């Protein structure tokens, strides 16, 4: 099962194993340019690895660090919801992102896609792994994903089938409490239930 996403995950892992001095070599510059080009064209990139739950990547730091002057006026939209609630499909329909979709669990970790609005500002769309999974990790993972989505987004879409169950309600309450009392961010996201 080798997809472009899986291949990029391997490239990013390989890149991370190298020292910062080795990252300046031509081959790593080529990787950086390819990922930057892919990201600027809207290709979904893995921000949090779904297997290791490792957040961020030195290569992303390089990319965003070099591109920050072009990254002003960013609007961030995230989606959270239960596993297999069609989060990726909804984002693909609404924004044309190209996130992977399947009948079962397909998003592992957190993926981002950069879109360009005709008025000049950029939109980052964040697709998250399903919460309250049957193949559950621990409850801490759900808290991490939810808090991350709320703390960096201008709009959070909560994709839910039917009524909100007690577990999801508790998760949202914990997240809102943490955001309010820990002052994690100055962004106050709008919440949309889908």
mmCIF file of C-alpha atoms in Angstrom:
data_model
loop_
_atom_site.group_PDB
_atom_site.id
_atom_site.type_symbol
_atom_site.label_atom_id
_atom_site.label_comp_id
_atom_site.label_asym_id
_atom_site.label_seq_id
_atom_site.Cartn_x
_atom_site.Cartn_y
_atom_site.Cartn_z
ATOM 1 C CA UNK A 1 0.000 0.000 0.000
ATOM 2 C CA UNK A 2 2.247 2.792 -1.262
ATOM 3 C CA UNK A 3 0.579 6.114 -1.882
ATOM 4 C CA UNK A 4 2.149 9.525 -2.478
ATOM 5 C CA UNK A 5 1.228 10.402 1.091
ATOM 6 C CA UNK A 6 2.973 7.294 2.468
ATOM 7 C CA UNK A 7 6.029 8.019 0.332
ATOM 8 C CA UNK A 8 6.165 11.629 1.560
ATOM 9 C CA UNK A 9 5.873 10.398 5.161
ATOM 10 C CA UNK A 10 8.922 8.206 4.566
ATOM 11 C CA UNK A 11 10.846 11.071 2.966
ATOM 12 C CA UNK A 12 10.002 13.332 5.896
ATOM 13 C CA UNK A 13 11.088 10.653 8.389
ATOM 14 C CA UNK A 14 14.370 10.216 6.516
ATOM 15 C CA UNK A 15 14.862 13.981 6.461
ATOM 16 C CA UNK A 16 14.284 14.170 10.220
ATOM 17 C CA UNK A 17 17.020 11.621 10.922
ATOM 18 C CA UNK A 18 19.652 13.870 9.372
ATOM 19 C CA UNK A 19 21.422 16.594 11.296
ATOM 20 C CA UNK A 20 20.637 20.231 10.552
ATOM 21 C CA UNK A 21 23.983 20.627 8.763
ATOM 22 C CA UNK A 22 23.132 17.721 6.433
ATOM 23 C CA UNK A 23 19.795 19.319 5.566
ATOM 24 C CA UNK A 24 21.543 21.970 3.528
ATOM 25 C CA UNK A 25 22.835 19.427 1.017
ATOM 26 C CA UNK A 26 21.461 19.597 -2.510
ATOM 27 C CA UNK A 27 19.278 16.484 -2.205
ATOM 28 C CA UNK A 28 17.537 17.876 0.865
ATOM 29 C CA UNK A 29 17.096 21.224 -0.847
ATOM 30 C CA UNK A 30 15.436 19.316 -3.681
ATOM 31 C CA UNK A 31 13.087 17.588 -1.216
ATOM 32 C CA UNK A 32 12.292 20.934 0.411
ATOM 33 C CA UNK A 33 11.564 22.546 -2.979
ATOM 34 C CA UNK A 34 9.351 19.620 -4.030
ATOM 35 C CA UNK A 35 7.326 19.707 -0.790
ATOM 36 C CA UNK A 36 7.025 23.493 -0.975
ATOM 37 C CA UNK A 37 5.869 23.264 -4.585
ATOM 38 C CA UNK A 38 3.393 20.502 -3.696
ATOM 39 C CA UNK A 39 2.061 22.475 -0.739
ATOM 40 C CA UNK A 40 1.694 25.679 -2.769
ATOM 41 C CA UNK A 41 -0.274 23.713 -5.385
ATOM 42 C CA UNK A 42 -2.671 22.481 -2.686
ATOM 43 C CA UNK A 43 -1.455 18.903 -2.299
ATOM 44 C CA UNK A 44 -2.350 17.498 1.127
ATOM 45 C CA UNK A 45 0.691 17.066 3.361
ATOM 46 C CA UNK A 46 0.936 15.117 6.602
ATOM 47 C CA UNK A 47 1.544 17.485 9.529
ATOM 48 C CA UNK A 48 1.129 14.968 12.380
ATOM 49 C CA UNK A 49 2.187 11.414 11.646
ATOM 50 C CA UNK A 50 -0.680 9.048 12.425
ATOM 51 C CA UNK A 51 1.577 6.152 13.425
ATOM 52 C CA UNK A 52 4.060 7.893 15.678
ATOM 53 C CA UNK A 53 1.861 10.883 16.569
ATOM 54 C CA UNK A 54 4.931 13.028 16.044
ATOM 55 C CA UNK A 55 3.860 16.629 15.609
ATOM 56 C CA UNK A 56 5.591 18.830 13.116
ATOM 57 C CA UNK A 57 8.726 18.305 11.157
ATOM 58 C CA UNK A 58 11.987 20.155 10.691
ATOM 59 C CA UNK A 59 11.328 20.291 6.988
ATOM 60 C CA UNK A 60 8.026 22.084 7.602
ATOM 61 C CA UNK A 61 9.879 24.541 9.839
ATOM 62 C CA UNK A 62 12.293 25.200 6.964
ATOM 63 C CA UNK A 63 9.451 25.586 4.470
ATOM 64 C CA UNK A 64 7.311 27.862 6.625
ATOM 65 C CA UNK A 65 10.324 29.769 7.938
ATOM 66 C CA UNK A 66 11.447 30.663 4.433
ATOM 67 C CA UNK A 67 7.938 31.414 3.229
ATOM 68 C CA UNK A 68 6.570 33.439 6.159
ATOM 69 C CA UNK A 69 6.603 36.698 4.239
ATOM 70 C CA UNK A 70 4.279 35.053 1.721
ATOM 71 C CA UNK A 71 2.171 33.460 4.462
ATOM 72 C CA UNK A 72 0.466 36.572 5.774
ATOM 73 C CA UNK A 73 -3.330 36.761 5.685
ATOM 74 C CA UNK A 74 -3.841 33.074 6.347
ATOM 75 C CA UNK A 75 -7.309 31.797 7.230
ATOM 76 C CA UNK A 76 -7.382 28.351 8.870
ATOM 77 C CA UNK A 77 -10.297 25.912 8.704
ATOM 78 C CA UNK A 78 -10.215 22.610 10.622
ATOM 79 C CA UNK A 79 -12.569 19.681 10.791
ATOM 80 C CA UNK A 80 -13.027 17.268 13.682
ATOM 81 C CA UNK A 81 -15.514 14.485 14.247
ATOM 82 C CA UNK A 82 -15.985 10.814 14.887
ATOM 83 C CA UNK A 83 -14.164 8.206 12.854
ATOM 84 C CA UNK A 84 -15.785 7.487 9.469
ATOM 85 C CA UNK A 85 -18.047 10.553 9.574
ATOM 86 C CA UNK A 86 -16.891 11.660 6.080
ATOM 87 C CA UNK A 87 -14.705 14.566 7.247
ATOM 88 C CA UNK A 88 -12.244 14.238 4.357
ATOM 89 C CA UNK A 89 -15.050 13.878 1.840
ATOM 90 C CA UNK A 90 -16.763 17.017 3.130
ATOM 91 C CA UNK A 91 -13.529 19.044 2.842
ATOM 92 C CA UNK A 92 -12.922 17.700 -0.664
ATOM 93 C CA UNK A 93 -16.436 18.702 -1.749
ATOM 94 C CA UNK A 94 -16.316 22.138 -0.100
ATOM 95 C CA UNK A 95 -12.744 23.121 -0.971
ATOM 96 C CA UNK A 96 -11.431 20.647 -3.576
ATOM 97 C CA UNK A 97 -8.550 19.596 -1.326
ATOM 98 C CA UNK A 98 -7.766 16.070 -2.530
ATOM 99 C CA UNK A 99 -7.624 14.402 0.894
ATOM 100 C CA UNK A 100 -7.700 10.586 0.782
ATOM 101 C CA UNK A 101 -11.119 9.013 1.275
ATOM 102 C CA UNK A 102 -12.347 5.460 1.730
ATOM 103 C CA UNK A 103 -15.234 3.515 3.227
ATOM 104 C CA UNK A 104 -13.350 2.942 6.485
ATOM 105 C CA UNK A 105 -10.691 4.772 8.449
ATOM 106 C CA UNK A 106 -8.325 6.576 6.093
ATOM 107 C CA UNK A 107 -6.928 9.743 7.712
ATOM 108 C CA UNK A 108 -4.191 8.922 10.184
ATOM 109 C CA UNK A 109 -2.879 11.959 11.996
ATOM 110 C CA UNK A 110 -3.397 15.479 10.686
ATOM 111 C CA UNK A 111 -3.151 16.620 7.069
ATOM 112 C CA UNK A 112 -3.025 20.166 5.746
ATOM 113 C CA UNK A 113 -3.827 21.619 2.361
ATOM 114 C CA UNK A 114 -3.022 25.179 1.305
ATOM 115 C CA UNK A 115 -5.531 26.924 -0.938
ATOM 116 C CA UNK A 116 -5.289 30.308 -2.627
ATOM 117 C CA UNK A 117 -8.276 32.645 -2.547
ATOM 118 C CA UNK A 118 -8.683 34.970 -5.579
ATOM 119 C CA UNK A 119 -8.475 38.021 -3.290
ATOM 120 C CA UNK A 120 -4.906 37.109 -2.354
ATOM 121 C CA UNK A 121 -5.167 35.543 1.078
ATOM 122 C CA UNK A 122 -4.400 31.908 1.731
ATOM 123 C CA UNK A 123 -6.589 29.254 3.327
ATOM 124 C CA UNK A 124 -5.119 26.323 5.208
ATOM 125 C CA UNK A 125 -7.555 23.433 5.493
ATOM 126 C CA UNK A 126 -6.794 20.913 8.251
ATOM 127 C CA UNK A 127 -8.154 17.373 8.054
ATOM 128 C CA UNK A 128 -7.912 15.379 11.293
ATOM 129 C CA UNK A 129 -8.002 11.724 12.191
ATOM 130 C CA UNK A 130 -11.339 10.548 13.533
ATOM 131 C CA UNK A 131 -12.084 10.975 17.201
ATOM 132 C CA UNK A 132 -13.600 8.390 19.524
ATOM 133 C CA UNK A 133 -12.186 5.631 17.356
ATOM 134 C CA UNK A 134 -13.188 2.017 17.700
ATOM 135 C CA UNK A 135 -9.505 1.151 17.326
ATOM 136 C CA UNK A 136 -9.058 3.759 20.018
ATOM 137 C CA UNK A 137 -5.832 5.183 21.064
ATOM 138 C CA UNK A 138 -6.038 6.813 24.405
ATOM 139 C CA UNK A 139 -8.358 9.658 25.323
ATOM 140 C CA UNK A 140 -5.343 11.983 25.352
ATOM 141 C CA UNK A 141 -5.038 11.675 21.565
ATOM 142 C CA UNK A 142 -8.594 12.934 21.080
ATOM 143 C CA UNK A 143 -7.863 15.838 23.442
ATOM 144 C CA UNK A 144 -4.692 16.686 21.499
ATOM 145 C CA UNK A 145 -6.411 16.671 18.116
ATOM 146 C CA UNK A 146 -9.386 18.710 19.346
ATOM 147 C CA UNK A 147 -7.307 21.303 21.189
ATOM 148 C CA UNK A 148 -4.969 21.662 18.225
ATOM 149 C CA UNK A 149 -7.893 22.238 15.865
ATOM 150 C CA UNK A 150 -9.474 24.838 18.135
ATOM 151 C CA UNK A 151 -6.247 26.656 18.971
ATOM 152 C CA UNK A 152 -5.032 27.276 15.431
ATOM 153 C CA UNK A 153 -8.272 27.694 13.462
ATOM 154 C CA UNK A 154 -10.562 30.552 12.588
ATOM 155 C CA UNK A 155 -13.342 28.056 11.783
ATOM 156 C CA UNK A 156 -13.773 24.571 13.251
ATOM 157 C CA UNK A 157 -16.235 22.267 11.528
ATOM 158 C CA UNK A 158 -17.568 19.567 13.853
ATOM 159 C CA UNK A 159 -18.747 16.801 11.581
ATOM 160 C CA UNK A 160 -21.145 14.583 13.463
ATOM 161 C CA UNK A 161 -23.743 12.053 12.468
ATOM 162 C CA UNK A 162 -26.908 12.816 14.415
ATOM 163 C CA UNK A 163 -26.848 14.058 17.978
ATOM 164 C CA UNK A 164 -23.647 14.806 19.832
ATOM 165 C CA UNK A 165 -22.945 11.912 22.190
ATOM 166 C CA UNK A 166 -21.708 12.334 25.763
ATOM 167 C CA UNK A 167 -18.071 11.484 24.920
ATOM 168 C CA UNK A 168 -17.855 14.116 22.183
ATOM 169 C CA UNK A 169 -19.621 16.680 24.371
ATOM 170 C CA UNK A 170 -17.145 16.023 27.211
ATOM 171 C CA UNK A 171 -14.240 16.296 24.800
ATOM 172 C CA UNK A 172 -15.456 19.653 23.485
ATOM 173 C CA UNK A 173 -16.009 20.939 27.035
ATOM 174 C CA UNK A 174 -12.459 20.001 28.040
ATOM 175 C CA UNK A 175 -11.080 21.719 24.955
ATOM 176 C CA UNK A 176 -13.055 24.930 25.488
ATOM 177 C CA UNK A 177 -12.068 24.974 29.164
ATOM 178 C CA UNK A 178 -8.381 24.527 28.282
ATOM 179 C CA UNK A 179 -8.529 27.255 25.647
ATOM 180 C CA UNK A 180 -10.199 29.695 28.027
ATOM 181 C CA UNK A 181 -8.141 29.113 31.160
ATOM 182 C CA UNK A 182 -4.742 28.320 29.671
ATOM 183 C CA UNK A 183 -4.970 31.143 27.142
ATOM 184 C CA UNK A 184 -3.586 28.899 24.415
ATOM 185 C CA UNK A 185 -4.355 31.324 21.611
ATOM 186 C CA UNK A 186 -5.852 34.688 20.762
ATOM 187 C CA UNK A 187 -7.937 33.162 17.971
ATOM 188 C CA UNK A 188 -11.584 32.655 18.863
ATOM 189 C CA UNK A 189 -12.781 30.114 16.325
ATOM 190 C CA UNK A 190 -16.264 30.022 14.893
ATOM 191 C CA UNK A 191 -17.819 26.590 15.305
ATOM 192 C CA UNK A 192 -19.946 25.012 12.606
ATOM 193 C CA UNK A 193 -21.824 21.753 13.183
ATOM 194 C CA UNK A 194 -22.192 19.698 10.023
#
